Coordinates of C-alpha atoms and ligand atoms in Angstrom, one line a residue:
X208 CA 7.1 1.3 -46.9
X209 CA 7.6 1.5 -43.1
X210 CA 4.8 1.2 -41.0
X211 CA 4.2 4.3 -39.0
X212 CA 2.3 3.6 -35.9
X213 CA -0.1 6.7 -35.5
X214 CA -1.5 8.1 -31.6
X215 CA -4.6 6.0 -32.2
X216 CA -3.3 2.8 -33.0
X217 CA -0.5 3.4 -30.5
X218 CA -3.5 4.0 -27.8
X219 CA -5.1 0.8 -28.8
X220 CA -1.8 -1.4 -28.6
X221 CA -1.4 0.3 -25.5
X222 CA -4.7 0.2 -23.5
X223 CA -3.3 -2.7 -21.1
X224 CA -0.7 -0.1 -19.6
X225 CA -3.9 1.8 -18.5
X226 CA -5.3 1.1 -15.2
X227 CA -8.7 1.8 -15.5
X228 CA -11.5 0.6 -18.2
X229 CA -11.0 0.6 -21.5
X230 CA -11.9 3.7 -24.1
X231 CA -11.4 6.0 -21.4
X232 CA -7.6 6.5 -22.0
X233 CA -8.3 6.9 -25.4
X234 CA -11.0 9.2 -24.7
X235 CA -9.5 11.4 -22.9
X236 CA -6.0 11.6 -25.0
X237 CA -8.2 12.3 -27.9
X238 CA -9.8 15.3 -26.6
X239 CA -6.1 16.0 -25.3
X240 CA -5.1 15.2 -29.7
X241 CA -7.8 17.3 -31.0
X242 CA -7.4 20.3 -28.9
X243 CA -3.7 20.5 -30.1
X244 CA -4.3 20.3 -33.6
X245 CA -6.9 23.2 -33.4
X246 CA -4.3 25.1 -31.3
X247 CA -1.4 24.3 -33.7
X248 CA -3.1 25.7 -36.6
X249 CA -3.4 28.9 -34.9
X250 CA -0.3 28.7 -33.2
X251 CA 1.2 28.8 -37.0
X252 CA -1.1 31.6 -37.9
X253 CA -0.3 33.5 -35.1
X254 CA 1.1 36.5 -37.3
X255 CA -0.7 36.4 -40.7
X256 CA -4.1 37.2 -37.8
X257 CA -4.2 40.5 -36.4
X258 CA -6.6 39.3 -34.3
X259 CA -5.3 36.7 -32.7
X260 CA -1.8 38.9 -31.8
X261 CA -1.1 40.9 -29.1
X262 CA -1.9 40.7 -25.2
X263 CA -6.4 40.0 -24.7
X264 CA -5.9 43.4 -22.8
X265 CA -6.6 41.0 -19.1
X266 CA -4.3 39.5 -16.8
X267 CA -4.5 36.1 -15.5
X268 CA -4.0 35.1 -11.8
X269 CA -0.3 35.7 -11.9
X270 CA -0.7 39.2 -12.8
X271 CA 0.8 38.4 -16.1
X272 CA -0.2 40.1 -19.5
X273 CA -2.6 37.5 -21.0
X274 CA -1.9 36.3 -24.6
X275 CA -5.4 36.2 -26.9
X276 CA -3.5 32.8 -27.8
X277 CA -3.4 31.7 -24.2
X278 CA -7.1 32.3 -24.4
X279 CA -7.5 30.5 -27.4
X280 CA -6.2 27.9 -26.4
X281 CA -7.5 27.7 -23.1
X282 CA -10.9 27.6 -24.4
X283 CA -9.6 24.8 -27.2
X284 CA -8.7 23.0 -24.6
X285 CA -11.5 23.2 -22.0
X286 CA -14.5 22.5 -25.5
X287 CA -12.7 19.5 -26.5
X288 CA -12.3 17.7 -22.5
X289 CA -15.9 18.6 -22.1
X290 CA -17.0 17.1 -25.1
X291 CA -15.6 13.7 -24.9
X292 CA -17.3 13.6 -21.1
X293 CA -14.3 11.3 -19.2
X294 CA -13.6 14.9 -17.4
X295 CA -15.5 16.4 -14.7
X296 CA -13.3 19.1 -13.8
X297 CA -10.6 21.0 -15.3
X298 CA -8.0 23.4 -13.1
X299 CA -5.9 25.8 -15.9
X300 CA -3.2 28.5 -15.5
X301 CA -5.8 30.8 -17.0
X302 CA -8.7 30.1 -14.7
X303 CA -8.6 31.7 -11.1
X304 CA -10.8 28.8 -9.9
X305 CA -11.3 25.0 -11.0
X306 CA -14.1 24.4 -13.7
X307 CA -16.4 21.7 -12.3
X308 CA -19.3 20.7 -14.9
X309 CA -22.6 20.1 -14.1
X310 CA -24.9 19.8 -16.9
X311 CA -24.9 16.4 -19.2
X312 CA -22.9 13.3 -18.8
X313 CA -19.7 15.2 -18.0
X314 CA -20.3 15.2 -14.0
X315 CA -20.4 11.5 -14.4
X316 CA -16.3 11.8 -15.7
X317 CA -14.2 10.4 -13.2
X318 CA -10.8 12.0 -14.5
X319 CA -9.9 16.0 -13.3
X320 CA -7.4 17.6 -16.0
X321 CA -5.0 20.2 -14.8
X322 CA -3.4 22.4 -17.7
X323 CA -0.9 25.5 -18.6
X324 CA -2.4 25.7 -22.0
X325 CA -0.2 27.8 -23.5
X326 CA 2.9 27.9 -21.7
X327 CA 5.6 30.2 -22.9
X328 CA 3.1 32.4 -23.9
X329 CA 5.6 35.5 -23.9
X330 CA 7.2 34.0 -26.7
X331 CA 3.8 33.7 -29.0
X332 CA 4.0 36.9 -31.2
X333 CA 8.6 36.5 -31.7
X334 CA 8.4 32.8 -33.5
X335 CA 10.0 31.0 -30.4
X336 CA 8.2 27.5 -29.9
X337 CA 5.7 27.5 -26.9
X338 CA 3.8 24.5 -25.5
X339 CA 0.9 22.8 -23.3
X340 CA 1.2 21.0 -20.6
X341 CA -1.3 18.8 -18.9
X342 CA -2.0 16.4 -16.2
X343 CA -4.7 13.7 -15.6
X344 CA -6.0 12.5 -12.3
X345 CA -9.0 10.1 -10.8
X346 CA -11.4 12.6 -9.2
X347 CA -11.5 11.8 -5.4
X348 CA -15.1 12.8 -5.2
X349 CA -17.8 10.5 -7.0
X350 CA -19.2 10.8 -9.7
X351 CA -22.4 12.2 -10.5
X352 CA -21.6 15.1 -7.9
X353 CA -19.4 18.2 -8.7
X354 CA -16.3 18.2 -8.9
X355 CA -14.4 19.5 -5.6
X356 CA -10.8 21.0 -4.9
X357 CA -9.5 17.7 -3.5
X358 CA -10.0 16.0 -6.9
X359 CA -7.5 18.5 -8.1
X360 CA -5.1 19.2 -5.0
X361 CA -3.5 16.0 -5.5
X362 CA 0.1 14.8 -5.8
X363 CA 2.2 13.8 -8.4
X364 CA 2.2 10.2 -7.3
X365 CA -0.9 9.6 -7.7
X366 CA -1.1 10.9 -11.3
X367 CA -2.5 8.2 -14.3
X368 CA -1.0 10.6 -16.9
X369 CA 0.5 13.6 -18.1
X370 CA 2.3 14.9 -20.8
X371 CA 3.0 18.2 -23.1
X372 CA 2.6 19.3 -26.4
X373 CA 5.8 21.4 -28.1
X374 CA 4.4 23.7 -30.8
X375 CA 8.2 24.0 -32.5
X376 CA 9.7 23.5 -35.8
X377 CA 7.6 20.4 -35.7
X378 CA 5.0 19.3 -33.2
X379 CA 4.8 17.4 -30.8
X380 CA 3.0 15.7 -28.3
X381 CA 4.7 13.7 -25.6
X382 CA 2.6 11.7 -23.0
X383 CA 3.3 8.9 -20.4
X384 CA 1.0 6.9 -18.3
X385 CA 3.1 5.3 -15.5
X386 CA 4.9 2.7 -18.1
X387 CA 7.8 5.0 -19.6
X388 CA 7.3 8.2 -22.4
X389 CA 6.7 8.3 -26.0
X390 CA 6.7 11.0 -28.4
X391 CA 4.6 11.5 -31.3
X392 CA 4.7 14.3 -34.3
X393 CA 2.1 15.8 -36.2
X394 CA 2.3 15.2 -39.7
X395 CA 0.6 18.3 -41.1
X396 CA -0.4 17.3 -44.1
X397 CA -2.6 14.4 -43.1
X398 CA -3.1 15.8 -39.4
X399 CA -2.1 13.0 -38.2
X400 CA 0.1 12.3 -34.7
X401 CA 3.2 9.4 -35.4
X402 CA 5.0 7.8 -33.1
X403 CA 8.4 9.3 -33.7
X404 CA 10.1 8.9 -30.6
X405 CA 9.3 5.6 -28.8
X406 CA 10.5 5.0 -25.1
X407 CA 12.2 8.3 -24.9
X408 CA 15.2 8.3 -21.8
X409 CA 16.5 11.1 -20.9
X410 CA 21.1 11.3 -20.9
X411 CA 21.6 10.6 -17.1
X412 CA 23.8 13.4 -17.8
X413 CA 24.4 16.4 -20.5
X414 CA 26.1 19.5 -21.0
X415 CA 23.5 21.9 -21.2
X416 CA 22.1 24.0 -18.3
X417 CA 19.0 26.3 -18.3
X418 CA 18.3 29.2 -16.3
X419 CA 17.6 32.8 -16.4
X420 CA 20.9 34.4 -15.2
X421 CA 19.7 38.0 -15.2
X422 CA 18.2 36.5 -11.5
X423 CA 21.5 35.2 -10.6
X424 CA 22.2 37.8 -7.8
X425 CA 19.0 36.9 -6.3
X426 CA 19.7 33.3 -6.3
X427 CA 20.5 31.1 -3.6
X428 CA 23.9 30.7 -2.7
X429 CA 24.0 26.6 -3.8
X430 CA 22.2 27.7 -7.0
X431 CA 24.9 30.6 -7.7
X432 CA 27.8 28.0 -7.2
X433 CA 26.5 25.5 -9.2
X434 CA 26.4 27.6 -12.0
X435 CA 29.6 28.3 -11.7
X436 CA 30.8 24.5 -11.0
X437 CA 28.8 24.4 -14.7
X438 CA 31.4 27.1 -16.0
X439 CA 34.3 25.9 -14.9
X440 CA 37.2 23.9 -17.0
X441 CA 37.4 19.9 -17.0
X442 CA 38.5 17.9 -19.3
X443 CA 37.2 14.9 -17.3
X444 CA 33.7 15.8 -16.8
X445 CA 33.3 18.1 -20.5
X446 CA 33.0 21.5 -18.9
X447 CA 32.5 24.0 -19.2
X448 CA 28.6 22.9 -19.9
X449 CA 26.8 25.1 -22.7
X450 CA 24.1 27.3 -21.4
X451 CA 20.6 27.7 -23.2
X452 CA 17.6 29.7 -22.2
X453 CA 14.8 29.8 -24.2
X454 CA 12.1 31.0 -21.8
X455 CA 9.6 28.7 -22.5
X456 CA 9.6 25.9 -20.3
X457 CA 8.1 23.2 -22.5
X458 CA 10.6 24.1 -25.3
X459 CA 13.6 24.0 -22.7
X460 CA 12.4 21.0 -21.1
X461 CA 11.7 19.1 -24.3
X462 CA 15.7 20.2 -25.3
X463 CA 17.3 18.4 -22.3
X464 CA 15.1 15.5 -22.5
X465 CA 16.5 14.8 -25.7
X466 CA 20.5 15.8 -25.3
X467 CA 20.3 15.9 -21.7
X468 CA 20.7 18.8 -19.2
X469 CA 19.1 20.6 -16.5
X470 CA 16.7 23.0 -16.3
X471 CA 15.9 25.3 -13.1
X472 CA 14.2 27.9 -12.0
X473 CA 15.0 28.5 -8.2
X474 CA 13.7 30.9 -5.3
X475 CA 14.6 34.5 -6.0
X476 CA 14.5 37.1 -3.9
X477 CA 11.4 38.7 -5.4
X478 CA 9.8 35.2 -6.2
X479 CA 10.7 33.3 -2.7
X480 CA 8.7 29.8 -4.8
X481 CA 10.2 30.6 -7.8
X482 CA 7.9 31.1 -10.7
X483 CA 6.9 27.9 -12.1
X484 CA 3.8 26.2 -10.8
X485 CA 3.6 23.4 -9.0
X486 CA -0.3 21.4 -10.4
X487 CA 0.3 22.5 -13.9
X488 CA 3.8 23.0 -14.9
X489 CA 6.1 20.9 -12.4
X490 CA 4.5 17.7 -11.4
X491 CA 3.5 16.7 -14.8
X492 CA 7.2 17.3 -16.3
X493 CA 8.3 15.8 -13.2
X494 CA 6.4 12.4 -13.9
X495 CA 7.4 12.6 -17.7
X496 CA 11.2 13.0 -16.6
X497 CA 10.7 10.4 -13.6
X498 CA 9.3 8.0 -16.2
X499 CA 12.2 8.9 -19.0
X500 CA 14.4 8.4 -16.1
X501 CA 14.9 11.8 -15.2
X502 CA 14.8 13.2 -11.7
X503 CA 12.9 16.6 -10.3
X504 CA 13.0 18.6 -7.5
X505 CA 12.3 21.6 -5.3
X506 CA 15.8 21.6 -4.0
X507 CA 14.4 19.9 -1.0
X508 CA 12.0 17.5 -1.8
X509 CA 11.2 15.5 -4.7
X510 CA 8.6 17.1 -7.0
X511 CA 5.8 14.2 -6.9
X512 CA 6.0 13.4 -3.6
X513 CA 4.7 17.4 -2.6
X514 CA 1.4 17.3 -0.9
X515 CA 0.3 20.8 -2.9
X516 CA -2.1 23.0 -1.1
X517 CA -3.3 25.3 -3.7
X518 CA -4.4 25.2 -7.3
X519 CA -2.2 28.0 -8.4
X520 CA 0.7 27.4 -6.0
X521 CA 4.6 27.9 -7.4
X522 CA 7.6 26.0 -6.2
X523 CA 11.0 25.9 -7.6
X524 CA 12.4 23.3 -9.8
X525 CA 15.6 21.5 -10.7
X526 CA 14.8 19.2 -13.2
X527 CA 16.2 17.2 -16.1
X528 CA 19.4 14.5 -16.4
X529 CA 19.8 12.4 -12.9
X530 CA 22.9 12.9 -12.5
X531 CA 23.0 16.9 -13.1
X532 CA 19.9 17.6 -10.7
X533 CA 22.1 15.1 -8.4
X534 CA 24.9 17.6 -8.5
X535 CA 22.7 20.6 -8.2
X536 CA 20.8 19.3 -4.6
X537 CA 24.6 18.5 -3.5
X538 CA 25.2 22.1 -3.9
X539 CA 22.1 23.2 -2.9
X540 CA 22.5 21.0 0.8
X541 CA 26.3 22.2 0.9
X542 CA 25.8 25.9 0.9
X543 CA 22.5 25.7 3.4
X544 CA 22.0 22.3 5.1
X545 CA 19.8 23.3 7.5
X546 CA 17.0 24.1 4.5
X547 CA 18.1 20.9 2.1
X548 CA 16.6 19.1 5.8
X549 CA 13.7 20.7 6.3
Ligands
AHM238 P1 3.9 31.2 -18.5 O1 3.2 30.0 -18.2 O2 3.1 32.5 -18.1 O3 4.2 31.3 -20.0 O4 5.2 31.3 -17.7 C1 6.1 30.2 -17.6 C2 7.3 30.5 -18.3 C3 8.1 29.2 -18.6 O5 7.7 28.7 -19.8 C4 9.5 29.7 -18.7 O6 10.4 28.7 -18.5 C5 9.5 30.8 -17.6 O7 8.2 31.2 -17.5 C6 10.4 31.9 -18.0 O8 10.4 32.9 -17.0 P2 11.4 34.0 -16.9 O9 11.1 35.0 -18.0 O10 11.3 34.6 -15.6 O11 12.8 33.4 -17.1
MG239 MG1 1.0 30.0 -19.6

């Protein structure tokens, strides 16, 4: 029989690769285990449950219709990194303000988690995988006091992990720590995460690009001829690419990673940042596709390096093979230079 290494063991084997003291990693990625599993059952009920389709009837702080899965999961999520008492603080997609806890031993954590829980969530109640994404972050404030906005308003460099879970024809969760990414799938029947993909690396490049196009007269003018540097004939390079949208950025991201391609969402006119957020969506795919040897960007500026500003703020994002989101800043520089400087 092979031996299958499962997230626990893995976590174990791996504890050196983890700064800080040990049991906390593993602490913390349990909660981070346990909440999936909970959410992936219901994500694969979602259907048979009246109950649990449709939209909750409330909008979150986008304005957007809120799923009661997104709910669901939020609260999954936000039980389970309470519990295990590593996390002080915990910023979500679904919460207008930052949880800080202040009752037991959980103002003691010294980790903040900031999460989309359900990401995609407009694809819950058609069958099209969806996802959560989450990052991990020393709390700048100490502990024993409540947690603050700094502790979360931090950049992507200083992250000590962050990963997502794909809830798709399998699932998956997908987590890196600063020393490259690996990828593990639930086996349903014993509920059980294995290590299926070890030291993932994304293609430095692919034939696949991602975008919504029905925005395309709204895009910038470098973003516009890229795509059509991506349409056009050459034998030498393989084009034209292939496009594919899913609309869930997890599901999209988790494609390219694997066959390699890029994924953006840019400014539009109505959305000048794009749509994507930066603390909850961007930097932590940005540090898994850094650390799988990936690139991302805001067309400007490289994704980890932003200094962000707000918990809920957007930015856009070219992200995916090196040399694709290469090409796509060369474009984007070409057709305005005087923004690719600033
Ligand atoms: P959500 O977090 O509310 O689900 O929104 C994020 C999603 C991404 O998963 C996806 O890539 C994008 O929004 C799709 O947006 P659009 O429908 O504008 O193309
Ligand atoms: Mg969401």
């Amino acid at each position: 029989m092979t031996k299958v290494t499962t997230l626990s063991e893995f976590i174990v084997e791996r504890q050196a690769d983890f700064p800080f003291a040990k049991g906390e990693l593993s602490r913390l990625l349990s909660a981070i285990r346990l909440a999936a599993k909970v959410v992936n059952r219901e994500v694969n009920k979602a259907g048979l449950v009246d109950d649990i389709l449709g939209a909750a009837g409330n909008e979150n702080v986008q304005g957007e219709a809120q799923q009661k899965l997104d709910v669901y999961a939020n609260n999954q999520m936000i039980n389970a990194l309470k519990a295990q008492q590593e996390v002080c603080g915990i910023g979500s997609e679904e919460n207008e303000d930052f949880i800080a806890f202040d009752q037991g031993e959980a103002i003691w954590g010294k980790y903040v988690v900031l999460m989309d829980p359900l990401d995609g969530s407009s694809n819950i109640d058609v069958n099209v995988s969806i996802g959560t994404i989450f990052s991990i972050y020393r709390r700048k404030t100490k502990p024993g006091t409540k947690a603050e906005l700094k502790d979360f308003l931090q950049p992507g460099l200083d992250l000590v992990a962050a990963g997502y879970i794909i809830y798709g024809s399998s699932t998956m969760l997908v987590f890196s720590t600063g020393n490259g990414v690996n990828g593990f799938t639930l086996d349903t029947s014993i509920g059980v995460f294995c290590l299926s993909h070890p030291n993932m690396r994304i293609p430095k490049t692919g034939r696949i690009y991602s975008i919504n196009e029905g925005n395309y007269k709204q895009f910038p003018e470098g973003v516009k001829r890229y795509i059509k540097y991506c349409q056009e004939e050459d034998a030498e390079t393989d084009r034209p690419y292939t496009s594919r949208y899913i609309g869930s950025l997890v599901a999209d991201f988790h494609r390219n990673m694997i066959k390699g391609g890029i994924y953006m969402y840019p400014s539009t006119g109505t959305n000048p940042n794009g749509k994507l957020r930066l603390m909850y969506e961007n930097i932590p795919l940005a540090f898994i596709a850094e650390q799988a040897g990936g690139k991302a960007t805001n067309g400007k500026q490289r994704i980890l390096e932003i200094q962000p500003e707000d918990l809920h703020q957007r930015t856009p994002l070219f992200i995916g093979s090196k040399e694709m989101v290469e090409k796509a800043e060369a474009f984007l520089a070409e057709a305005d230079p005087v923004a690719a400087k600033s």
